[in-house]
CSV table of C-alpha atoms and ligand atoms in Angstrom, one decimal:
chain,number,residue,atom,x,y,z
A,1,MET,CA,-20.9,-11.8,9.6
A,2,LEU,CA,-20.8,-8.4,7.9
A,3,ALA,CA,-18.2,-8.1,5.1
A,4,ALA,CA,-17.4,-6.2,1.9
A,5,ALA,CA,-17.1,-8.7,-0.9
A,6,ALA,CA,-16.5,-9.0,-4.7
A,7,MET,CA,-19.6,-10.9,-6.1
A,8,SER,CA,-18.8,-10.3,-9.8
A,9,LEU,CA,-16.0,-8.7,-11.8
A,10,HIS,CA,-16.3,-5.6,-13.9
A,11,PRO,CA,-13.1,-4.2,-15.5
A,12,ASP,CA,-14.6,-0.8,-16.4
A,13,SER,CA,-17.1,-0.3,-13.5
A,14,PRO,CA,-15.6,-2.1,-10.5
A,15,LEU,CA,-18.1,-1.1,-7.9
A,16,ASP,CA,-20.9,-2.9,-9.8
A,17,GLY,CA,-19.6,-6.2,-8.3
A,18,LEU,CA,-19.2,-4.9,-4.7
A,19,ALA,CA,-21.6,-6.2,-2.0
A,20,ILE,CA,-21.8,-5.1,1.6
A,21,GLY,CA,-23.7,-7.8,3.5
A,22,GLU,CA,-23.6,-11.2,5.2
A,23,GLN,CA,-20.8,-13.6,4.3
A,24,PRO,CA,-19.8,-16.9,5.9
A,25,GLU,CA,-17.6,-16.9,9.0
A,26,PRO,CA,-13.9,-17.7,8.1
A,27,ALA,CA,-12.8,-21.3,8.3
A,28,PRO,CA,-9.3,-21.3,9.8
A,29,LEU,CA,-6.9,-24.0,8.4
A,30,ASP,CA,-4.5,-25.9,10.7
A,31,GLY,CA,-2.2,-23.4,12.4
A,32,TRP,CA,-4.4,-20.5,11.5
A,33,VAL,CA,-6.0,-18.1,13.9
A,34,THR,CA,-9.3,-16.1,13.6
A,35,VAL,CA,-8.7,-12.4,14.3
A,36,THR,CA,-11.6,-10.1,15.3
A,37,VAL,CA,-11.0,-7.1,13.1
A,38,ARG,CA,-11.0,-3.7,14.9
A,39,ALA,CA,-10.0,-1.7,11.9
A,40,ALA,CA,-9.2,-2.4,8.2
A,41,SER,CA,-7.9,-0.1,5.5
A,42,LEU,CA,-8.7,0.2,1.8
A,43,ASN,CA,-6.0,-0.1,-0.9
A,44,HIS,CA,-6.0,0.3,-4.6
A,45,HIS,CA,-5.6,-3.5,-4.7
A,46,ASP,CA,-9.3,-3.8,-3.7
A,47,LEU,CA,-10.3,-1.9,-6.8
A,48,PHE,CA,-8.0,-4.0,-9.0
A,49,SER,CA,-9.7,-7.2,-7.5
A,50,LEU,CA,-13.1,-5.9,-8.4
A,51,ARG,CA,-11.9,-5.3,-11.9
A,52,GLY,CA,-10.7,-8.9,-12.1
A,53,VAL,CA,-7.0,-8.2,-11.9
A,54,GLY,CA,-5.4,-11.1,-9.9
A,55,LEU,CA,-8.9,-12.4,-8.9
A,56,PRO,CA,-10.4,-15.0,-11.2
A,57,ALA,CA,-14.2,-15.4,-11.4
A,58,ASP,CA,-14.0,-19.0,-10.0
A,59,ARG,CA,-12.9,-17.7,-6.6
A,60,LEU,CA,-16.0,-15.5,-6.1
A,61,PRO,CA,-17.5,-14.4,-3.9
A,62,MET,CA,-14.3,-13.1,-2.2
A,63,ILE,CA,-14.2,-10.9,0.9
A,64,LEU,CA,-11.9,-8.0,-0.1
A,65,GLY,CA,-9.2,-6.3,2.0
A,66,CYS,CA,-5.5,-6.8,2.7
A,67,ASP,CA,-5.0,-4.8,5.9
A,68,ALA,CA,-6.3,-5.3,9.4
A,69,ALA,CA,-5.5,-4.8,13.1
A,70,GLY,CA,-7.5,-6.8,15.6
A,71,VAL,CA,-7.7,-9.1,18.6
A,72,THR,CA,-6.9,-12.9,18.8
A,73,PRO,CA,-9.2,-15.3,20.7
A,74,ASP,CA,-6.8,-15.2,23.6
A,75,GLY,CA,-6.9,-11.3,23.8
A,76,GLN,CA,-3.7,-10.3,22.0
A,77,GLU,CA,-3.8,-7.1,20.1
A,78,VAL,CA,-2.2,-7.8,16.6
A,79,ILE,CA,-1.4,-6.4,13.2
A,80,VAL,CA,-2.0,-8.8,10.4
A,81,HIS,CA,0.8,-9.4,7.8
A,82,SER,CA,-1.1,-9.9,4.5
A,83,VAL,CA,1.5,-11.9,2.6
A,84,ILE,CA,0.8,-15.6,2.9
A,85,GLY,CA,3.9,-17.5,1.7
A,86,ASP,CA,6.7,-19.7,2.8
A,87,PRO,CA,9.9,-17.8,3.6
A,88,ALA,CA,12.0,-21.0,2.9
A,89,ALA,CA,10.5,-21.2,-0.6
A,90,GLY,CA,11.6,-17.6,-1.3
A,91,GLY,CA,15.2,-17.9,0.0
A,92,GLY,CA,14.2,-16.4,3.4
A,93,ASP,CA,11.7,-13.9,2.0
A,94,GLU,CA,8.0,-15.0,1.7
A,95,THR,CA,7.4,-12.3,-0.9
A,96,LEU,CA,9.7,-14.3,-3.2
A,97,ASP,CA,7.8,-17.6,-2.7
A,98,PRO,CA,6.4,-18.3,-6.2
A,99,LYS,CA,3.2,-19.5,-4.5
A,100,ARG,CA,2.8,-16.4,-2.3
A,101,THR,CA,-0.6,-14.8,-2.1
A,102,LEU,CA,-2.2,-11.8,-0.4
A,103,LEU,CA,-5.3,-11.9,1.7
A,104,SER,CA,-8.4,-11.5,-0.5
A,105,GLU,CA,-6.6,-13.2,-3.5
A,106,LEU,CA,-7.0,-16.9,-2.5
A,107,TYR,CA,-8.2,-16.6,1.1
A,108,PRO,CA,-11.0,-14.3,2.4
A,109,GLY,CA,-9.7,-10.8,3.2
A,110,THR,CA,-9.9,-8.3,6.0
A,111,LEU,CA,-13.0,-6.1,5.2
A,112,ALA,CA,-15.1,-8.2,7.6
A,113,GLU,CA,-15.8,-8.7,11.3
A,114,ARG,CA,-13.4,-11.6,11.4
A,115,VAL,CA,-10.5,-12.9,9.3
A,116,ALA,CA,-8.5,-16.1,9.5
A,117,VAL,CA,-4.7,-16.0,9.0
A,118,PRO,CA,-1.6,-18.2,9.6
A,119,ARG,CA,-0.3,-17.7,13.2
A,120,ARG,CA,3.1,-16.5,11.8
A,121,ASN,CA,1.3,-13.6,10.1
A,122,LEU,CA,0.4,-12.0,13.4
A,123,ILE,CA,2.6,-9.2,14.8
A,124,PRO,CA,2.0,-7.5,18.2
A,125,LYS,CA,0.3,-4.1,17.9
A,126,PRO,CA,2.1,-1.5,20.0
A,127,ALA,CA,-0.2,0.2,22.6
A,128,GLY,CA,0.9,3.6,21.2
A,129,LEU,CA,-0.7,3.0,17.8
A,130,SER,CA,-4.5,3.4,17.4
A,131,TRP,CA,-6.4,0.6,15.7
A,132,GLU,CA,-6.8,2.8,12.6
A,133,GLU,CA,-3.1,3.6,12.4
A,134,ALA,CA,-2.1,0.0,12.9
A,135,ALA,CA,-4.5,-1.0,10.1
A,136,CYS,CA,-2.5,1.2,7.6
A,137,LEU,CA,0.8,-0.6,8.1
A,138,PRO,CA,0.5,-4.0,6.4
A,139,THR,CA,0.1,-3.0,2.7
A,140,ALA,CA,0.6,0.7,1.8
A,141,TRP,CA,3.0,1.5,4.6
A,142,LEU,CA,4.9,-1.8,4.3
A,143,THR,CA,5.2,-1.4,0.5
A,144,ALA,CA,6.5,2.2,1.0
A,145,TYR,CA,8.9,1.1,3.7
A,146,ARG,CA,10.4,-1.6,1.5
A,147,MET,CA,10.7,0.8,-1.4
A,148,VAL,CA,12.2,3.7,0.5
A,149,VAL,CA,14.3,1.9,3.1
A,150,SER,CA,15.2,-1.4,1.5
A,151,ARG,CA,15.2,-0.9,-2.2
A,152,ALA,CA,16.0,2.8,-3.1
A,153,GLY,CA,19.7,2.6,-2.1
A,154,LEU,CA,19.4,5.9,-0.1
A,155,PRO,CA,22.0,6.5,2.6
A,156,ALA,CA,20.9,4.8,5.8
A,157,GLY,CA,21.6,7.9,7.9
A,158,GLY,CA,19.6,10.3,5.7
A,159,GLY,CA,20.8,12.9,3.2
A,160,GLY,CA,19.4,11.3,0.0
A,161,THR,CA,17.1,13.0,-2.4
A,162,VAL,CA,13.9,11.2,-3.6
A,163,LEU,CA,11.0,12.0,-5.9
A,164,ILE,CA,7.6,10.5,-5.1
A,165,GLN,CA,5.0,10.5,-7.9
A,166,GLY,CA,1.3,10.9,-7.1
A,167,ALA,CA,1.4,12.5,-3.7
A,168,GLY,CA,-2.2,11.8,-2.6
A,169,GLY,CA,-2.2,8.0,-2.6
A,170,GLY,CA,-1.8,5.6,0.3
A,171,VAL,CA,1.6,4.3,-0.7
A,172,ALA,CA,2.8,7.8,-1.8
A,173,THR,CA,1.8,9.6,1.5
A,174,ALA,CA,3.5,6.7,3.4
A,175,ALA,CA,6.6,7.1,1.3
A,176,LEU,CA,6.7,10.8,2.0
A,177,LEU,CA,6.4,10.5,5.7
A,178,ILE,CA,8.9,7.6,5.9
A,179,ALA,CA,11.4,9.3,3.7
A,180,LYS,CA,11.2,12.6,5.7
A,181,ALA,CA,11.4,10.6,9.0
A,182,ALA,CA,14.5,8.9,7.6
A,183,GLY,CA,16.2,12.3,6.9
A,184,HIS,CA,15.9,12.6,3.2
A,185,THR,CA,15.0,15.5,0.9
A,186,VAL,CA,11.7,14.8,-0.8
A,187,PHE,CA,10.1,16.1,-4.0
A,188,VAL,CA,6.6,15.1,-4.8
A,189,THR,CA,4.2,15.5,-7.7
A,190,SER,CA,0.4,15.5,-7.8
A,191,ARG,CA,-2.3,16.3,-10.3
A,192,ASP,CA,-4.2,18.2,-7.8
A,193,GLU,CA,-3.3,21.6,-6.3
A,194,THR,CA,-5.0,20.9,-2.9
A,195,LYS,CA,-3.0,17.6,-2.6
A,196,ARG,CA,0.2,19.4,-3.5
A,197,LYS,CA,-0.5,21.9,-0.7
A,198,ARG,CA,-1.2,19.1,1.7
A,199,ALA,CA,2.0,17.3,0.8
A,200,ALA,CA,4.0,20.5,1.5
A,201,ALA,CA,2.3,20.8,4.9
A,202,LEU,CA,3.4,17.2,5.6
A,203,GLY,CA,7.0,18.2,5.0
A,204,ALA,CA,7.7,17.7,1.3
A,205,ASP,CA,10.6,20.0,0.3
A,206,GLU,CA,9.3,20.7,-3.2
A,207,VAL,CA,5.8,20.1,-4.6
A,208,LEU,CA,5.4,20.0,-8.3
A,209,GLU,CA,2.9,19.4,-11.1
A,210,PRO,CA,3.3,16.1,-12.9
A,211,GLY,CA,6.2,16.4,-15.4
A,212,ALA,CA,7.6,19.7,-14.0
A,213,ARG,CA,11.3,20.3,-13.9
A,214,LEU,CA,12.9,19.4,-10.6
A,215,PRO,CA,15.4,21.6,-8.7
A,216,ARG,CA,17.9,18.9,-9.3
A,217,ARG,CA,18.1,15.2,-10.2
A,218,VAL,CA,17.3,12.8,-7.5
A,219,ASP,CA,19.0,9.6,-6.2
A,220,ALA,CA,15.8,7.6,-6.4
A,221,VAL,CA,12.2,7.8,-7.6
A,222,ILE,CA,9.3,6.1,-5.8
A,223,GLU,CA,6.9,5.2,-8.7
A,224,THR,CA,3.4,3.8,-8.3
A,225,VAL,CA,1.5,5.8,-11.0
A,226,GLY,CA,3.0,4.0,-14.1
A,227,ALA,CA,2.3,5.2,-17.6
A,228,ALA,CA,1.3,8.8,-16.7
A,229,THR,CA,4.5,9.6,-14.8
A,230,TRP,CA,7.1,7.1,-16.1
A,231,GLY,CA,8.8,9.4,-18.6
A,232,HIS,CA,9.2,12.1,-16.0
A,233,SER,CA,10.6,9.5,-13.5
A,234,VAL,CA,13.3,8.4,-16.0
A,235,LYS,CA,14.3,12.0,-16.6
A,236,ALA,CA,14.4,12.8,-12.9
A,237,VAL,CA,17.1,10.4,-11.8
A,238,ARG,CA,20.8,11.2,-11.5
A,239,PRO,CA,23.3,9.0,-13.4
A,240,GLY,CA,23.5,5.8,-11.5
A,241,GLY,CA,20.2,6.4,-9.6
A,242,ARG,CA,17.3,4.1,-9.0
A,243,ILE,CA,13.6,4.0,-10.0
A,244,VAL,CA,11.7,1.8,-7.5
A,245,VAL,CA,8.3,0.7,-8.9
A,246,SER,CA,5.5,-1.1,-7.1
A,247,GLY,CA,2.4,-0.1,-9.1
A,248,ALA,CA,1.0,1.2,-12.3
A,249,THR,CA,-2.3,2.8,-11.4
A,250,SER,CA,-2.6,4.8,-14.6
A,251,GLY,CA,-1.5,1.9,-16.9
A,252,PRO,CA,1.1,-0.8,-16.9
A,253,ASN,CA,3.0,-0.3,-20.2
A,254,PRO,CA,4.9,3.0,-20.3
A,255,PRO,CA,7.5,3.6,-23.0
A,256,ALA,CA,10.7,2.1,-21.6
A,257,ASP,CA,13.0,5.0,-22.5
A,258,LEU,CA,15.8,2.5,-22.8
A,259,THR,CA,18.4,4.9,-24.2
A,260,ARG,CA,18.4,7.0,-21.0
A,261,ILE,CA,18.3,3.9,-18.8
A,262,PHE,CA,21.5,2.4,-20.3
A,263,PHE,CA,23.3,5.7,-21.0
A,264,LEU,CA,22.8,7.0,-17.4
A,265,GLN,CA,23.2,3.5,-16.0
A,266,LEU,CA,19.9,3.7,-14.1
A,267,SER,CA,18.4,0.8,-12.1
A,268,VAL,CA,14.7,0.0,-12.4
A,269,ILE,CA,13.8,-2.0,-9.3
A,270,GLY,CA,10.6,-3.9,-8.8
A,271,SER,CA,9.2,-4.0,-5.3
A,272,THR,CA,6.2,-5.8,-3.8
A,273,MET,CA,4.8,-5.6,-0.3
A,274,GLY,CA,7.4,-6.6,2.3
A,275,SER,CA,8.4,-9.5,4.4
A,276,ARG,CA,7.2,-10.2,8.0
A,277,ASP,CA,10.6,-9.1,9.2
A,278,GLU,CA,10.2,-5.8,7.4
A,279,LEU,CA,6.8,-5.3,8.9
A,280,VAL,CA,8.4,-5.8,12.4
A,281,ASP,CA,11.1,-3.3,11.4
A,282,LEU,CA,8.4,-0.8,10.2
A,283,VAL,CA,6.5,-1.1,13.5
A,284,ALA,CA,9.7,-0.4,15.4
A,285,PHE,CA,10.4,2.6,13.0
A,286,VAL,CA,7.1,4.2,13.6
A,287,GLU,CA,7.5,3.8,17.4
A,288,ARG,CA,11.1,5.1,17.3
A,289,THR,CA,10.5,8.1,15.0
A,290,GLY,CA,6.9,9.0,16.2
A,291,VAL,CA,5.8,9.1,12.5
A,292,ARG,CA,2.2,8.0,12.1
A,293,PRO,CA,0.0,7.0,9.1
A,294,LEU,CA,-2.0,9.8,7.6
A,295,ILE,CA,-5.7,8.9,7.8
A,296,HIS,CA,-8.2,10.6,5.5
A,297,GLU,CA,-11.4,9.2,6.9
A,298,VAL,CA,-12.8,6.5,9.2
A,299,ARG,CA,-16.2,5.0,8.4
A,300,PRO,CA,-18.2,2.0,9.7
A,301,LEU,CA,-17.8,-1.1,7.6
A,302,ALA,CA,-21.5,-0.9,6.8
A,303,ASP,CA,-20.6,2.3,4.8
A,304,ALA,CA,-17.9,0.6,2.8
A,305,ARG,CA,-19.5,1.6,-0.6
A,306,ALA,CA,-19.0,5.3,0.1
A,307,ALA,CA,-15.4,4.6,1.0
A,308,PHE,CA,-14.9,2.7,-2.3
A,309,GLU,CA,-16.5,5.5,-4.2
A,310,GLN,CA,-13.9,7.9,-2.7
A,311,LEU,CA,-11.1,5.5,-3.6
A,312,LEU,CA,-12.3,5.2,-7.1
A,313,GLY,CA,-12.7,9.0,-7.5
A,314,GLY,CA,-9.3,9.7,-6.0
A,315,GLU,CA,-11.0,12.1,-3.5
A,316,PHE,CA,-8.8,11.5,-0.6
A,317,PHE,CA,-5.3,12.2,0.9
A,318,GLY,CA,-3.9,9.4,2.9
A,319,LYS,CA,-5.7,6.2,4.0
A,320,LEU,CA,-9.4,5.3,4.1
A,321,ILE,CA,-10.4,3.2,7.1
A,322,LEU,CA,-13.3,0.9,7.8
A,323,ARG,CA,-14.4,-0.2,11.3
A,324,PRO,CA,-16.5,-3.3,11.8
A,325,PRO,CA,-19.3,-3.2,14.4
A,326,ALA,CA,-17.8,-3.6,17.9
B,401,NAP,N1,3.3,-4.2,-5.5
B,401,NAP,C1,2.7,-4.1,-4.3
B,401,NAP,O1,3.0,-4.8,-3.4
B,401,NAP,C2,1.8,-2.9,-4.1
B,401,NAP,C3,1.4,-2.6,-2.8
B,401,NAP,C4,0.6,-1.5,-2.7
B,401,NAP,C5,0.1,-0.7,-3.8
B,401,NAP,N2,0.5,-1.2,-5.0
B,401,NAP,C6,0.1,-0.4,-6.2
B,401,NAP,O2,0.5,0.9,-6.1
B,401,NAP,C7,-0.5,1.8,-6.6
B,401,NAP,C8,-0.9,2.8,-5.6
B,401,NAP,O3,-1.6,2.1,-4.6
B,401,NAP,P1,-2.4,2.9,-3.5
B,401,NAP,O4,-3.1,2.0,-2.6
B,401,NAP,O5,-1.4,3.9,-2.8
B,401,NAP,O6,-3.4,3.7,-4.4
B,401,NAP,P2,-4.3,5.0,-4.1
B,401,NAP,O7,-4.3,5.3,-2.6
B,401,NAP,O8,-5.6,4.8,-4.8
B,401,NAP,O9,-3.5,6.2,-4.8
B,401,NAP,C9,-3.6,6.3,-6.2
B,401,NAP,C10,-2.4,7.2,-6.7
B,401,NAP,O10,-2.4,7.3,-8.1
B,401,NAP,C11,-2.1,8.6,-8.5
B,401,NAP,N3,-2.8,8.6,-9.9
B,401,NAP,C12,-3.8,7.9,-10.3
B,401,NAP,N4,-4.1,8.1,-11.6
B,401,NAP,C13,-3.2,8.9,-12.0
B,401,NAP,C14,-2.9,9.5,-13.2
B,401,NAP,N5,-3.7,9.2,-14.3
B,401,NAP,N6,-1.9,10.4,-13.3
B,401,NAP,C15,-1.2,10.6,-12.3
B,401,NAP,N7,-1.4,10.1,-11.1
B,401,NAP,C16,-2.4,9.2,-10.9
B,401,NAP,C17,-2.7,9.5,-7.5
B,401,NAP,O11,-2.0,10.6,-7.3
B,401,NAP,P3,-2.5,12.1,-7.3
B,401,NAP,O12,-4.1,12.1,-7.2
B,401,NAP,O13,-1.9,12.8,-6.1
B,401,NAP,O14,-2.0,12.7,-8.5
B,401,NAP,C18,-2.5,8.6,-6.2
B,401,NAP,O15,-1.2,8.8,-5.7
B,401,NAP,C19,-1.6,0.9,-7.1
B,401,NAP,O16,-1.4,0.7,-8.5
B,401,NAP,C20,-1.4,-0.4,-6.3
B,401,NAP,O17,-2.0,-1.5,-7.0
B,401,NAP,C21,1.3,-2.2,-5.2
């Protein structure tokens, strides 16, 4: 079958190890189901895998991709939850299972015509969501949903204030749309003026250059950029507020700014993906509010290299989608 796979690992030139071509059919384990993929989306995770972050060389070749929506052998339309883990081992939350893994880390991923997953990882796709929209939900949107709704401590009925760093990314655009749909005031930063304008058009209340002074301190920061924005994030939070962090695209080891963290009694909260239950809640949220994932571009799977080049160059706003041949 056609797939996009990591064949070798290159920390500084990740696309050197990317191959678009024939890969073996998935081999479902006991209790697993093979899903025919109708749409899959790219994530920064796919670039990190090609750099060798979280993907050791002895697992190659590895089909990339964490996100998919597709059809089961008995015709059900499904969204695939990417976290493979045992909820019981994580105190009821599979993301806390010490052995949890994402598709494309240990088992072949979703950038393929077919993908095998545990049956419990399948969630019904609502008819009102397109294949492309549904394929955005399991990673970027689920991560943003957990950060904004479950982890940021914002009031459930709306009325909080939140700063989102790096407006153009998959998680960041999801966080903006989710936070606005939940009734919060949203400030965003981006390096790029066009992206700042697009964030304003999507409903951001203030759009700023990275590091710029905010109209006021916020209740929570949604941080995925890391070293480049961390200092600004720490300065942006009100006393007692939270910084929720799920990524470090620009580098993982920012100065901690410990003085401000203890003096203002800030909370720094890690967040990773989301549970199956949260994905079910997210699907209900998008149905209830009418909010929809922002899609930058849809391409055939055969053109995956061009989509990866866009991801690497940051030349997009929202999600990049691949569609396998029908
Ligand atoms: N823990 C988890 O479960 C989880 C899940 C999903 C994602 N993540 C992580 O979250 C991060 C974002 O993922 P994604 O898929 O949304 O990535 P993406 O779509 O590629 O977006 C990259 C983002 O990084 C910003 N950025 C990159 N380099 C920057 C720099 N030097 N200075 C300022 N901003 C910079 C961009 O903002 P502008 O271009 O607008 O400035 C953009 O928002 C990645 O590190 C990813 O691994 C973690």
